[in-house]
Amino acid sequence: MTEKNEDNFERLDADHGCQNQGPIEKERRNTETEYEQRYSEYDNGYKTSYSLKKNQNKNSKLKKSLIVFLIIIGGMLILGLFGLNVKRALFSDDRGYEVDGPYLAALYVEGTILAGQVDTFGIATGYQHQWTLDKIDELMNDPENKGILLFIDSPGGGVYESDELYLKLNEYKETTERPVYAVMGSMAASGGYYIAAAADEIFANRNTWTGSIGVTIGTLYDISELLEKYGVKTVTITAGRNKAMGSSVEPLTQEQQAIFQSLVDEAYEQFVGIVAEERNLDLDAVKNLADGRVYTAKQAMELGLVDSIGTMEDAVYAMSEKYDLWDCDVIDIVYQDHSLWGNLFGSVKIPDLKSGDVSALLEVVEGGNRFPISYECELLK
């Protein structure tokens, strides 16, 4: 058989095989098509289910976010409604006082009479000057208030602050025509006596130390020779020969000493003038006793610096009797820090980490050379 015939036979066999396998192949193809359709339906169903779950999760997150947002808005509304109370609870410096009818205000001045006294945490400590002035203003505008009982337990303070408080007390008296009585605690010296002079009557406890009528600019230190001993040189650049007067690294000249003396002399004249005027004393007599010394209550009474030796109760009785104020309650008005911040940190003590003789010396020099002019008793401060 030739090669050509063999090829023809092979093609016939192939065609015959295809014809014989046609139904089987068709069935196989139908099966595959059906499988593909079912898989496609399953895949589409899975994708649809996954998409639904994804949308549900997305909606759930959106709902949670909306709830959180509403909670925040609600909290803000509550804070807005009760903001004043929240502020007082967290940061207020005093809770005020409640009165029901006429009253006498017992206003307390305790500690050094200076402005802006705070501790390491910025919490107000000791006497608060601006708060005291504001309280007197409130009392002036309160018709229920009938007088002030000024309790003083102070070694004095700054010239400016002492005079400002003195003037505010006089403003209260002139504006309201109500009485002011001063009651001295363990001490009412220098600036403490200065503010007491504004009172209509002064009561001193029998153990009170008062007086110390005078002015100080503090102690100025000159460590120029000490620096020279250790080979330390300093250069101070100024315009004006007295601009750096009081520096601890340069000796005071006679001219600079005279300048400082003129400052304290002027403040002294103001002090003795107020004592003479308020206590109805001769100016020369006041200058004789105003040499800076401290007096006992008995000595001060003999000199005319106080009116009576007694307590707060005695002063209340005397004021009530003289001005017919028997129906008045006595309300204590004393600065107290009731804020959350003050309660948390007000009693915390910060240790002094400085040590060594040099640190101690520099601290003394730094404090001494600020030379604040003051009505303050060195012995009692």
XYZ file of C-alpha atoms in Angstrom:
381
model
C 0.000 0.000 0.000
C 1.272 3.307 -0.951
C 1.989 6.125 1.497
C -0.763 8.233 -0.037
C -3.415 5.611 0.593
C -2.241 5.218 4.202
C -2.734 8.932 4.804
C -6.254 8.787 3.385
C -7.149 5.907 5.649
C -5.850 7.749 8.720
C -7.968 10.816 7.908
C -11.040 8.619 7.464
C -10.397 6.915 10.781
C -10.014 10.248 12.464
C -13.206 11.597 10.934
C -15.022 8.426 11.852
C -13.731 8.704 15.466
C -14.923 12.287 15.734
C -18.288 11.380 14.448
C -18.542 8.487 16.913
C -17.468 10.669 19.876
C -19.809 13.616 19.055
C -22.581 12.833 21.609
C -20.096 12.149 24.389
C -18.205 15.304 23.709
C -21.394 17.291 23.590
C -22.510 15.874 26.924
C -19.131 16.674 28.431
C -19.334 20.216 27.195
C -22.858 20.599 28.548
C -21.699 19.335 31.933
C -18.840 21.804 31.966
C -21.180 24.606 30.998
C -23.606 23.687 33.758
C -20.758 23.474 36.260
C -19.487 26.867 35.179
C -22.973 28.329 35.568
C -23.366 26.842 39.037
C -19.887 28.028 40.062
C -20.681 31.456 38.717
C -23.939 31.526 40.679
C -22.122 30.360 43.826
C -19.350 32.866 43.307
C -21.832 35.652 42.726
C -23.773 34.577 45.815
C -20.590 34.498 47.899
C -19.600 37.920 46.637
C -23.073 39.233 47.340
C -23.009 37.741 50.858
C -19.526 39.151 51.525
C -20.614 42.548 50.244
C -23.655 42.495 52.514
C -21.520 41.577 55.534
C -19.036 44.307 54.650
C -21.830 46.853 54.404
C -23.238 45.635 57.724
C -19.833 46.059 59.419
C -19.481 49.484 57.864
C -22.932 50.480 59.084
C -22.107 49.111 62.554
C -18.924 51.197 62.743
C -20.817 54.235 61.518
C -23.470 53.663 64.163
C -20.841 53.357 66.909
C -19.143 56.535 65.725
C -22.475 58.318 65.753
C -23.166 57.125 69.316
C -19.747 58.343 70.478
C -20.340 61.681 68.760
C -23.728 62.055 70.435
C -22.190 61.207 73.825
C -19.537 63.902 73.318
C -22.169 66.453 72.290
C -24.274 65.499 75.301
C -21.281 65.888 77.601
C -20.559 69.305 76.146
C -24.151 70.358 76.692
C -24.000 69.202 80.318
C -20.756 71.110 80.840
C -22.358 74.125 79.213
C -25.347 73.950 81.540
C -23.295 73.403 84.686
C -20.065 75.050 83.572
C -19.912 77.528 86.417
C -20.188 74.814 89.048
C -17.641 72.639 87.244
C -15.227 75.556 87.020
C -15.610 76.279 90.721
C -15.093 72.626 91.581
C -11.899 72.364 89.541
C -10.226 75.732 89.644
C -12.010 78.182 91.933
C -9.967 79.794 94.671
C -12.759 80.228 97.203
C -16.357 79.184 97.729
C -17.555 82.579 98.847
C -19.931 82.956 101.740
C -23.652 82.863 102.324
C -25.537 85.455 104.302
C -29.088 85.732 105.465
C -29.634 89.236 106.720
C -27.270 91.947 108.014
C -23.752 90.881 108.912
C -20.296 92.033 109.945
C -17.451 90.824 107.733
C -14.410 89.412 109.535
C -11.714 89.932 106.892
C -8.407 88.174 107.534
C -4.976 89.527 106.549
C -2.453 86.845 107.497
C 1.135 86.630 106.312
C 3.346 88.995 104.379
C 1.402 91.707 102.559
C 2.609 91.111 99.024
C 0.927 90.472 95.680
C 1.088 87.289 93.610
C 2.273 84.808 96.237
C 2.277 81.273 94.785
C 4.168 78.035 95.390
C 6.087 75.779 92.987
C 2.864 74.490 91.413
C 1.477 77.976 90.898
C -1.022 77.520 93.726
C -1.805 80.655 95.712
C -0.325 80.671 99.210
C -0.486 83.055 102.137
C -2.046 86.477 101.899
C -3.716 87.160 98.534
C -3.632 90.866 97.814
C -5.902 91.218 94.789
C -8.458 88.831 96.286
C -8.583 90.985 99.442
C -9.094 94.192 97.466
C -11.846 92.537 95.429
C -13.597 91.328 98.576
C -13.634 94.841 100.010
C -15.185 96.054 96.761
C -17.864 93.362 97.094
C -18.558 94.432 100.663
C -18.926 98.052 99.562
C -21.626 97.009 97.104
C -23.440 94.709 99.537
C -26.165 96.541 101.473
C -26.389 93.641 103.951
C -22.846 94.272 105.115
C -22.706 96.660 108.071
C -19.002 96.798 108.919
C -15.566 95.178 108.662
C -13.589 93.486 111.411
C -10.042 93.446 110.034
C -8.021 90.649 111.639
C -4.274 91.220 111.158
C -1.502 88.709 111.801
C 1.343 90.032 109.680
C 4.954 91.225 109.938
C 4.231 93.771 107.220
C 5.003 93.758 103.537
C 5.576 95.865 100.476
C 5.155 99.636 100.590
C 2.916 99.574 97.531
C 0.633 96.744 98.690
C 0.345 98.054 102.264
C -0.624 101.500 101.048
C -3.055 100.114 98.468
C -4.886 98.107 101.115
C -4.885 101.105 103.472
C -6.448 103.286 100.768
C -9.038 100.611 99.917
C -10.153 100.424 103.562
C -10.511 104.194 103.663
C -12.496 104.066 100.428
C -14.822 101.532 102.066
C -15.384 103.827 105.055
C -15.948 106.946 102.965
C -18.233 105.242 100.445
C -20.407 103.278 102.867
C -20.032 105.265 106.112
C -19.695 101.901 107.856
C -17.165 101.185 110.628
C -13.859 99.338 110.321
C -12.294 97.853 113.463
C -8.821 96.282 113.438
C -8.036 93.250 115.578
C -4.361 92.296 115.964
C -3.227 88.704 116.286
C 0.234 87.630 117.403
C 1.820 90.435 115.366
C 0.777 93.484 113.412
C 4.096 95.118 112.709
C 5.265 97.707 110.183
C 2.938 97.261 107.152
C 0.609 95.315 109.453
C 0.272 98.401 111.627
C 0.095 100.614 108.518
C -3.180 98.973 107.397
C -4.506 98.919 110.972
C -4.185 102.710 111.047
C -7.159 102.903 108.648
C -9.472 101.453 111.327
C -11.826 103.495 113.493
C -10.630 101.509 116.508
C -7.692 99.142 117.019
C -7.793 96.122 119.345
C -4.569 94.311 120.205
C -4.302 90.925 121.841
C -2.426 91.155 125.114
C 0.411 89.135 123.532
C 0.550 91.124 120.311
C 3.799 92.597 119.023
C 3.165 95.693 116.953
C 4.756 98.966 115.927
C 8.018 98.571 113.979
C 7.151 101.834 112.249
C 9.885 102.296 109.711
C 11.049 101.385 106.226
C 13.695 99.007 104.941
C 15.216 98.463 101.546
C 16.796 95.205 102.589
C 20.441 94.216 102.935
C 22.788 94.838 100.019
C 25.732 92.490 99.650
C 29.095 93.410 98.164
C 31.075 90.316 97.145
C 33.485 92.134 94.836
C 36.505 91.393 97.074
C 35.499 87.732 97.331
C 35.376 87.467 93.556
C 38.709 89.204 93.265
C 40.224 86.714 95.715
C 39.237 83.823 93.442
C 40.200 85.627 90.261
C 36.661 86.156 89.030
C 36.175 89.275 86.931
C 32.837 90.826 85.978
C 31.801 93.470 83.473
C 28.515 95.392 83.798
C 27.458 97.429 80.765
C 25.135 100.321 81.553
C 24.126 103.748 80.338
C 24.057 106.025 83.381
C 26.531 105.828 86.234
C 23.927 104.731 88.805
C 22.007 102.300 86.631
C 23.640 99.240 88.247
C 23.639 100.577 91.804
C 22.966 97.825 94.289
C 24.865 95.248 92.251
C 26.558 92.646 94.423
C 29.736 92.786 92.357
C 30.408 96.504 92.742
C 30.755 98.588 95.942
C 28.147 101.268 96.586
C 29.324 104.823 96.127
C 28.373 107.537 98.607
C 26.084 109.011 95.979
C 24.282 105.692 95.535
C 23.878 105.270 99.278
C 22.316 108.730 99.397
C 19.924 107.789 96.592
C 18.762 104.684 98.402
C 18.394 106.613 101.632
C 16.178 109.173 99.930
C 13.843 106.395 98.822
C 13.337 104.999 102.307
C 13.123 108.482 103.840
C 10.229 109.421 101.592
C 8.364 106.209 102.396
C 9.075 106.800 106.091
C 7.606 110.310 105.981
C 4.479 108.884 104.383
C 4.201 106.226 107.096
C 4.591 108.544 110.114
C 2.284 111.076 108.498
C -0.487 108.474 108.230
C 0.021 107.363 111.853
C -0.114 110.944 113.097
C -3.243 111.725 111.082
C -5.188 108.540 111.803
C -4.279 108.360 115.492
C -4.573 112.111 116.142
C -0.997 112.297 117.384
C 1.620 115.002 117.043
C 3.937 114.325 114.097
C 7.111 114.897 116.115
C 5.834 112.566 118.813
C 5.214 109.892 116.225
C 8.719 110.305 114.795
C 10.158 109.862 118.278
C 8.443 106.528 118.744
C 8.772 105.452 115.101
C 12.387 104.322 115.227
C 11.608 100.834 113.931
C 11.286 99.162 117.323
C 8.609 96.614 118.193
C 6.103 97.365 120.977
C 4.021 95.096 123.163
C 0.267 95.602 123.241
C 0.507 97.382 126.599
C 3.295 99.689 125.392
C 1.413 100.450 122.167
C -1.705 101.353 124.116
C 0.245 103.723 126.378
C 1.681 105.433 123.286
C -1.743 105.801 121.675
C -1.046 103.351 118.858
C -3.955 101.073 119.845
C -7.268 101.741 121.593
C -7.912 98.590 123.573
C -6.400 95.278 124.567
C -8.843 92.565 123.654
C -9.929 89.814 121.303
C -12.116 89.535 118.226
C -15.117 88.945 120.473
C -14.382 92.161 122.333
C -14.189 94.070 119.056
C -17.504 92.602 117.869
C -19.155 93.602 121.126
C -17.738 97.139 120.979
C -18.824 97.677 117.367
C -22.289 96.254 117.990
C -22.765 98.459 121.039
C -21.532 101.684 119.423
C -23.406 101.300 116.133
C -26.404 99.253 117.360
C -25.542 96.202 115.265
C -26.780 93.535 117.651
C -28.823 91.847 114.934
C -25.766 91.237 112.740
C -24.089 87.894 112.253
C -20.305 87.707 111.975
C -19.160 86.105 108.719
C -15.541 85.002 108.321
C -14.062 86.023 104.988
C -10.705 84.294 104.648
C -8.925 83.152 101.512
C -8.992 79.389 101.005
C -8.072 77.366 97.936
C -10.805 74.748 97.446
C -9.938 73.930 93.836
C -9.199 70.358 92.741
C -5.719 71.465 91.702
C -5.103 73.035 95.079
C -6.383 69.968 96.941
C -4.151 67.664 94.883
C -0.921 69.641 95.101
C -1.409 72.254 97.804
C 0.242 70.159 100.519
C 3.086 68.783 98.398
C 6.488 69.948 99.609
C 9.342 70.301 97.142
C 12.713 69.425 98.701
C 15.561 71.907 98.451
C 18.090 70.268 96.150
C 20.731 72.979 96.609
C 23.681 72.172 98.797
C 27.083 73.527 99.664
C 28.409 76.776 101.039
C 28.666 78.463 97.650
C 25.035 77.727 96.782
C 23.925 79.024 100.175
C 25.977 82.196 99.751
C 24.657 82.873 96.266
C 21.094 82.306 97.448
C 21.543 84.851 100.245
C 23.116 87.372 97.889
C 20.429 86.882 95.262
C 17.664 87.382 97.819
C 19.335 90.289 99.545
C 20.183 92.326 96.477
C 16.650 92.586 95.160
C 16.305 95.547 97.577
C 12.482 95.755 97.645
C 11.438 98.775 99.647
C 9.048 97.577 102.301
C 7.192 98.199 105.521
C 8.287 94.907 107.027
C 9.698 93.991 110.406
C 12.988 92.117 109.969
C 12.575 90.531 113.390
C 9.117 89.058 112.744
C 9.149 88.187 109.049
